[in-house]
PDB file of C-alpha atoms and ligand atoms in Angstrom:
ATOM      1  CA  MET A   1     -29.804 -23.612   1.805  1.00  0.00           C
ATOM      2  CA  ALA A   2     -26.065 -23.807   1.501  1.00  0.00           C
ATOM      3  CA  ALA A   3     -25.795 -20.348  -0.009  1.00  0.00           C
ATOM      4  CA  ALA A   4     -27.102 -18.698   3.159  1.00  0.00           C
ATOM      5  CA  THR A   5     -24.238 -20.100   5.226  1.00  0.00           C
ATOM      6  CA  GLU A   6     -21.482 -19.103   2.845  1.00  0.00           C
ATOM      7  CA  PRO A   7     -19.388 -16.247   4.148  1.00  0.00           C
ATOM      8  CA  ALA A   8     -19.686 -12.961   2.276  1.00  0.00           C
ATOM      9  CA  PRO A   9     -16.852 -12.510  -0.203  1.00  0.00           C
ATOM     10  CA  SER A  10     -13.981 -10.487   1.215  1.00  0.00           C
ATOM     11  CA  PHE A  11     -13.142  -7.042  -0.083  1.00  0.00           C
ATOM     12  CA  TYR A  12     -10.135  -8.754  -1.696  1.00  0.00           C
ATOM     13  CA  GLU A  13     -12.401 -11.050  -3.702  1.00  0.00           C
ATOM     14  CA  GLN A  14     -14.940  -8.334  -4.468  1.00  0.00           C
ATOM     15  CA  VAL A  15     -12.393  -6.163  -6.236  1.00  0.00           C
ATOM     16  CA  GLY A  16     -10.896  -9.009  -8.274  1.00  0.00           C
ATOM     17  CA  GLY A  17      -8.263 -10.616  -6.038  1.00  0.00           C
ATOM     18  CA  ARG A  18      -4.544 -10.727  -6.782  1.00  0.00           C
ATOM     19  CA  GLU A  19      -4.845  -9.380 -10.324  1.00  0.00           C
ATOM     20  CA  THR A  20      -6.312  -6.100  -9.055  1.00  0.00           C
ATOM     21  CA  PHE A  21      -3.839  -5.654  -6.203  1.00  0.00           C
ATOM     22  CA  GLN A  22      -0.951  -6.573  -8.481  1.00  0.00           C
ATOM     23  CA  ARG A  23      -2.049  -3.873 -10.936  1.00  0.00           C
ATOM     24  CA  ILE A  24      -2.304  -1.255  -8.196  1.00  0.00           C
ATOM     25  CA  VAL A  25       1.099  -2.110  -6.732  1.00  0.00           C
ATOM     26  CA  ASP A  26       2.778  -2.214 -10.161  1.00  0.00           C
ATOM     27  CA  ALA A  27       1.390   1.202 -11.068  1.00  0.00           C
ATOM     28  CA  PHE A  28       2.318   2.579  -7.640  1.00  0.00           C
ATOM     29  CA  TYR A  29       5.988   1.561  -7.959  1.00  0.00           C
ATOM     30  CA  ARG A  30       6.111   2.747 -11.544  1.00  0.00           C
ATOM     31  CA  GLU A  31       5.224   6.194 -10.135  1.00  0.00           C
ATOM     32  CA  VAL A  32       7.605   5.872  -7.157  1.00  0.00           C
ATOM     33  CA  ALA A  33      10.471   5.217  -9.593  1.00  0.00           C
ATOM     34  CA  LEU A  34       9.769   8.651 -11.125  1.00  0.00           C
ATOM     35  CA  ASP A  35       9.741  10.518  -7.808  1.00  0.00           C
ATOM     36  CA  ASP A  36      13.092  12.020  -6.804  1.00  0.00           C
ATOM     37  CA  VAL A  37      12.261  12.108  -3.098  1.00  0.00           C
ATOM     38  CA  LEU A  38      10.691   8.655  -2.762  1.00  0.00           C
ATOM     39  CA  LYS A  39      12.921   6.624  -5.070  1.00  0.00           C
ATOM     40  CA  PRO A  40      16.174   7.259  -3.113  1.00  0.00           C
ATOM     41  CA  MET A  41      14.448   6.218   0.137  1.00  0.00           C
ATOM     42  CA  TYR A  42      14.199   2.626  -1.008  1.00  0.00           C
ATOM     43  CA  PRO A  43      17.254   0.679   0.146  1.00  0.00           C
ATOM     44  CA  GLU A  44      17.347  -1.566  -2.904  1.00  0.00           C
ATOM     45  CA  GLU A  45      17.926  -0.221  -6.413  1.00  0.00           C
ATOM     46  CA  ASP A  46      15.389  -2.747  -7.686  1.00  0.00           C
ATOM     47  CA  LEU A  47      11.919  -1.838  -6.390  1.00  0.00           C
ATOM     48  CA  GLY A  48      10.661  -5.376  -7.122  1.00  0.00           C
ATOM     49  CA  PRO A  49      11.174  -6.814  -3.616  1.00  0.00           C
ATOM     50  CA  ALA A  50       9.521  -3.775  -1.989  1.00  0.00           C
ATOM     51  CA  ALA A  51       6.605  -4.115  -4.429  1.00  0.00           C
ATOM     52  CA  GLU A  52       6.232  -7.772  -3.464  1.00  0.00           C
ATOM     53  CA  ARG A  53       6.074  -6.887   0.266  1.00  0.00           C
ATOM     54  CA  LEU A  54       3.451  -4.198  -0.297  1.00  0.00           C
ATOM     55  CA  LEU A  55       1.397  -6.555  -2.480  1.00  0.00           C
ATOM     56  CA  LEU A  56       1.449  -9.319   0.139  1.00  0.00           C
ATOM     57  CA  PHE A  57       0.613  -6.858   2.901  1.00  0.00           C
ATOM     58  CA  LEU A  58      -2.369  -5.346   1.057  1.00  0.00           C
ATOM     59  CA  GLU A  59      -3.679  -8.757   0.050  1.00  0.00           C
ATOM     60  CA  GLN A  60      -3.628  -9.896   3.651  1.00  0.00           C
ATOM     61  CA  TYR A  61      -5.116  -6.666   4.986  1.00  0.00           C
ATOM     62  CA  TRP A  62      -8.123  -6.916   2.665  1.00  0.00           C
ATOM     63  CA  GLY A  63      -8.909 -10.553   3.379  1.00  0.00           C
ATOM     64  CA  GLY A  64      -6.787 -12.383   0.827  1.00  0.00           C
ATOM     65  CA  PRO A  65      -3.918 -14.846   1.390  1.00  0.00           C
ATOM     66  CA  THR A  66      -1.939 -14.463   4.627  1.00  0.00           C
ATOM     67  CA  THR A  67       1.484 -14.962   3.036  1.00  0.00           C
ATOM     68  CA  TYR A  68       2.668 -11.607   4.376  1.00  0.00           C
ATOM     69  CA  GLY A  69       2.248 -12.691   8.007  1.00  0.00           C
ATOM     70  CA  GLU A  70       3.737 -16.091   7.327  1.00  0.00           C
ATOM     71  CA  THR A  71       6.886 -14.640   5.810  1.00  0.00           C
ATOM     72  CA  ARG A  72       7.263 -11.216   7.477  1.00  0.00           C
ATOM     73  CA  GLY A  73       5.457 -11.687  10.813  1.00  0.00           C
ATOM     74  CA  HIS A  74       3.356  -8.944  12.419  1.00  0.00           C
ATOM     75  CA  PRO A  75       3.263  -5.913  10.087  1.00  0.00           C
ATOM     76  CA  ARG A  76       4.225  -3.273  12.744  1.00  0.00           C
ATOM     77  CA  LEU A  77       4.262  -0.810   9.885  1.00  0.00           C
ATOM     78  CA  ARG A  78       4.998   2.319  11.880  1.00  0.00           C
ATOM     79  CA  MET A  79       8.026   0.633  13.391  1.00  0.00           C
ATOM     80  CA  ARG A  80       9.222  -0.701  10.030  1.00  0.00           C
ATOM     81  CA  HIS A  81       9.084   2.833   8.613  1.00  0.00           C
ATOM     82  CA  MET A  82      11.144   4.380  11.413  1.00  0.00           C
ATOM     83  CA  PRO A  83      14.445   4.037   9.510  1.00  0.00           C
ATOM     84  CA  PHE A  84      12.980   6.257   6.775  1.00  0.00           C
ATOM     85  CA  LYS A  85      12.271   9.968   6.947  1.00  0.00           C
ATOM     86  CA  VAL A  86       8.524  10.020   6.411  1.00  0.00           C
ATOM     87  CA  ASN A  87       7.686  13.738   6.623  1.00  0.00           C
ATOM     88  CA  PRO A  88       4.495  15.345   5.258  1.00  0.00           C
ATOM     89  CA  ASP A  89       6.161  15.892   1.870  1.00  0.00           C
ATOM     90  CA  ALA A  90       7.079  12.176   1.553  1.00  0.00           C
ATOM     91  CA  ARG A  91       3.565  11.252   2.684  1.00  0.00           C
ATOM     92  CA  ASP A  92       1.949  13.488   0.078  1.00  0.00           C
ATOM     93  CA  ARG A  93       4.201  12.114  -2.652  1.00  0.00           C
ATOM     94  CA  TRP A  94       3.412   8.541  -1.567  1.00  0.00           C
ATOM     95  CA  LEU A  95      -0.296   9.374  -1.694  1.00  0.00           C
ATOM     96  CA  SER A  96       0.025  11.000  -5.148  1.00  0.00           C
ATOM     97  CA  CYS A  97       1.627   7.840  -6.536  1.00  0.00           C
ATOM     98  CA  MET A  98      -1.023   5.716  -4.879  1.00  0.00           C
ATOM     99  CA  ARG A  99      -3.853   7.917  -6.116  1.00  0.00           C
ATOM    100  CA  ILE A 100      -2.749   7.389  -9.713  1.00  0.00           C
ATOM    101  CA  ALA A 101      -2.455   3.641  -9.131  1.00  0.00           C
ATOM    102  CA  VAL A 102      -5.872   3.326  -7.484  1.00  0.00           C
ATOM    103  CA  ASP A 103      -7.537   5.457 -10.178  1.00  0.00           C
ATOM    104  CA  GLU A 104      -6.097   3.242 -12.905  1.00  0.00           C
ATOM    105  CA  ALA A 105      -7.653   0.167 -11.260  1.00  0.00           C
ATOM    106  CA  GLU A 106     -11.133   1.554 -12.026  1.00  0.00           C
ATOM    107  CA  LEU A 107     -12.845   0.086  -8.987  1.00  0.00           C
ATOM    108  CA  SER A 108     -16.492   0.763  -8.234  1.00  0.00           C
ATOM    109  CA  PRO A 109     -16.952   4.076  -6.388  1.00  0.00           C
ATOM    110  CA  MET A 110     -17.706   2.269  -3.129  1.00  0.00           C
ATOM    111  CA  HIS A 111     -14.643   0.026  -3.302  1.00  0.00           C
ATOM    112  CA  ARG A 112     -12.477   2.927  -4.360  1.00  0.00           C
ATOM    113  CA  GLU A 113     -13.648   5.062  -1.431  1.00  0.00           C
ATOM    114  CA  THR A 114     -13.111   2.234   1.044  1.00  0.00           C
ATOM    115  CA  LEU A 115      -9.594   1.530  -0.211  1.00  0.00           C
ATOM    116  CA  TRP A 116      -8.655   5.193  -0.456  1.00  0.00           C
ATOM    117  CA  ASP A 117      -9.950   6.022   3.004  1.00  0.00           C
ATOM    118  CA  TYR A 118      -7.697   3.352   4.465  1.00  0.00           C
ATOM    119  CA  LEU A 119      -4.596   4.300   2.454  1.00  0.00           C
ATOM    120  CA  ASP A 120      -5.007   7.978   3.274  1.00  0.00           C
ATOM    121  CA  ARG A 121      -5.332   7.298   7.007  1.00  0.00           C
ATOM    122  CA  ALA A 122      -2.469   4.787   7.001  1.00  0.00           C
ATOM    123  CA  ALA A 123      -0.189   7.239   5.179  1.00  0.00           C
ATOM    124  CA  HIS A 124      -1.000   9.992   7.686  1.00  0.00           C
ATOM    125  CA  ALA A 125      -0.253   7.580  10.544  1.00  0.00           C
ATOM    126  CA  MET A 126       3.136   6.704   9.019  1.00  0.00           C
ATOM    127  CA  VAL A 127       4.561  10.235   9.341  1.00  0.00           C
ATOM    128  CA  ASN A 128       7.450  10.033  11.810  1.00  0.00           C
ATOM    129  CA  THR A 129       9.098  13.458  11.443  1.00  0.00           C
ATOM    130  CA  PHE A 130       8.162  17.035  10.594  1.00  0.00           C
ATOM    131  CA  GLU A 131      11.706  17.933   9.605  1.00  0.00           C
ATOM    132  CA  ASP A 132      12.553  18.714   5.983  1.00  0.00           C
TER     133      ASP A 132
HETATM  134  C1  LIG B 201       3.582   7.744   3.976  1.00  0.00           C
HETATM  135  C2  LIG B 201       4.576   7.546   3.118  1.00  0.00           C
HETATM  136  C3  LIG B 201       5.336   6.243   3.010  1.00  0.00           C
HETATM  137  C4  LIG B 201       6.651   6.152   2.629  1.00  0.00           C
HETATM  138  C5  LIG B 201       7.559   7.302   2.254  1.00  0.00           C
HETATM  139  C6  LIG B 201       6.996   4.735   2.660  1.00  0.00           C
HETATM  140  C7  LIG B 201       8.253   4.229   2.359  1.00  0.00           C
HETATM  141  C8  LIG B 201       8.639   2.917   2.532  1.00  0.00           C
HETATM  142  C9  LIG B 201       9.981   2.426   2.383  1.00  0.00           C
HETATM  143  C10 LIG B 201      11.182   3.273   1.982  1.00  0.00           C
HETATM  144  C11 LIG B 201       9.952   1.093   2.642  1.00  0.00           C
HETATM  145  C12 LIG B 201      11.123   0.103   2.609  1.00  0.00           C
HETATM  146  C13 LIG B 201      11.078  -0.648   1.304  1.00  0.00           C
HETATM  147  C14 LIG B 201      11.226  -2.134   1.456  1.00  0.00           C
HETATM  148  O1  LIG B 201      10.266  -2.828   1.808  1.00  0.00           O
HETATM  149  O2  LIG B 201      12.319  -2.590   1.195  1.00  0.00           O
HETATM  150  C15 LIG B 201       8.589   0.748   2.962  1.00  0.00           C
HETATM  151  C16 LIG B 201       8.162  -0.514   3.274  1.00  0.00           C
HETATM  152  C17 LIG B 201       6.849  -0.868   3.413  1.00  0.00           C
HETATM  153  N1  LIG B 201       5.770  -0.025   3.380  1.00  0.00           N
HETATM  154 FE1  LIG B 201       5.852   1.975   3.208  1.00  0.00          FE
HETATM  155  N2  LIG B 201       5.906   4.007   3.024  1.00  0.00           N
HETATM  156  C18 LIG B 201       4.866   4.878   3.252  1.00  0.00           C
HETATM  157  C19 LIG B 201       3.585   4.539   3.616  1.00  0.00           C
HETATM  158  C20 LIG B 201       3.100   3.255   3.667  1.00  0.00           C
HETATM  159  C21 LIG B 201       1.710   2.895   3.895  1.00  0.00           C
HETATM  160  C22 LIG B 201       0.576   3.889   4.084  1.00  0.00           C
HETATM  161  C23 LIG B 201       1.649   1.531   3.867  1.00  0.00           C
HETATM  162  C24 LIG B 201       0.475   0.609   4.040  1.00  0.00           C
HETATM  163  C25 LIG B 201      -0.767   0.924   3.790  1.00  0.00           C
HETATM  164  C26 LIG B 201       2.988   1.032   3.642  1.00  0.00           C
HETATM  165  C27 LIG B 201       3.346  -0.294   3.556  1.00  0.00           C
HETATM  166  C28 LIG B 201       4.627  -0.763   3.512  1.00  0.00           C
HETATM  167  C29 LIG B 201       4.984  -2.180   3.648  1.00  0.00           C
HETATM  168  C30 LIG B 201       4.010  -3.343   3.808  1.00  0.00           C
HETATM  169  C31 LIG B 201       6.379  -2.242   3.592  1.00  0.00           C
HETATM  170  C32 LIG B 201       7.236  -3.500   3.747  1.00  0.00           C
HETATM  171  C33 LIG B 201       7.332  -3.828   5.243  1.00  0.00           C
HETATM  172  C34 LIG B 201       8.171  -5.066   5.496  1.00  0.00           C
HETATM  173  O3  LIG B 201       9.388  -4.930   5.653  1.00  0.00           O
HETATM  174  O4  LIG B 201       7.580  -6.162   5.577  1.00  0.00           O
HETATM  175  N3  LIG B 201       3.837   2.101   3.521  1.00  0.00           N
HETATM  176  N4  LIG B 201       7.811   1.869   2.881  1.00  0.00           N
END
């Protein structure tokens, strides 16, 4: 029975692949553009390139294409965020933007919880200063 040997679909596939992640990332950066603490942190005026990097990273993390690693190398996210002042306020704003984006994607409760749990933990791990 061929079906029995097929690998289980990845989380990436289960939630709808690129289309779903693209929607989440688009909505996230739409919200970032409205945030007066987050928006100025981004080195480029155009958030498009940053959106592309986040999309590729999330796709890879959840079992989709590995383009992120091929183009950017090892994620080393904490290190890559060191140039930016990620204090608890920035973290909470980042999470608020992401919460809106994830809610709009209307995933099943289980997928939503799984994704949110990761994003919440990752955002807490990214804090690199407690200064204002
Ligand atoms: C906690 C608050 C966070 C803030 C304020 C923040 C801010 C930023 C900024 C300013 C950049 C540079 C933009 C650019 O790529 O040009 C960046 C890059 C990035 N961030 Fe965050 N970030 C946060 C959390 C996270 C989390 C939780 C993740 C992953 C789950 C993440 C994933 C990324 C990725 C993949 C990049 C691009 C890295 C690369 O250069 O390849 N960030 N972030």
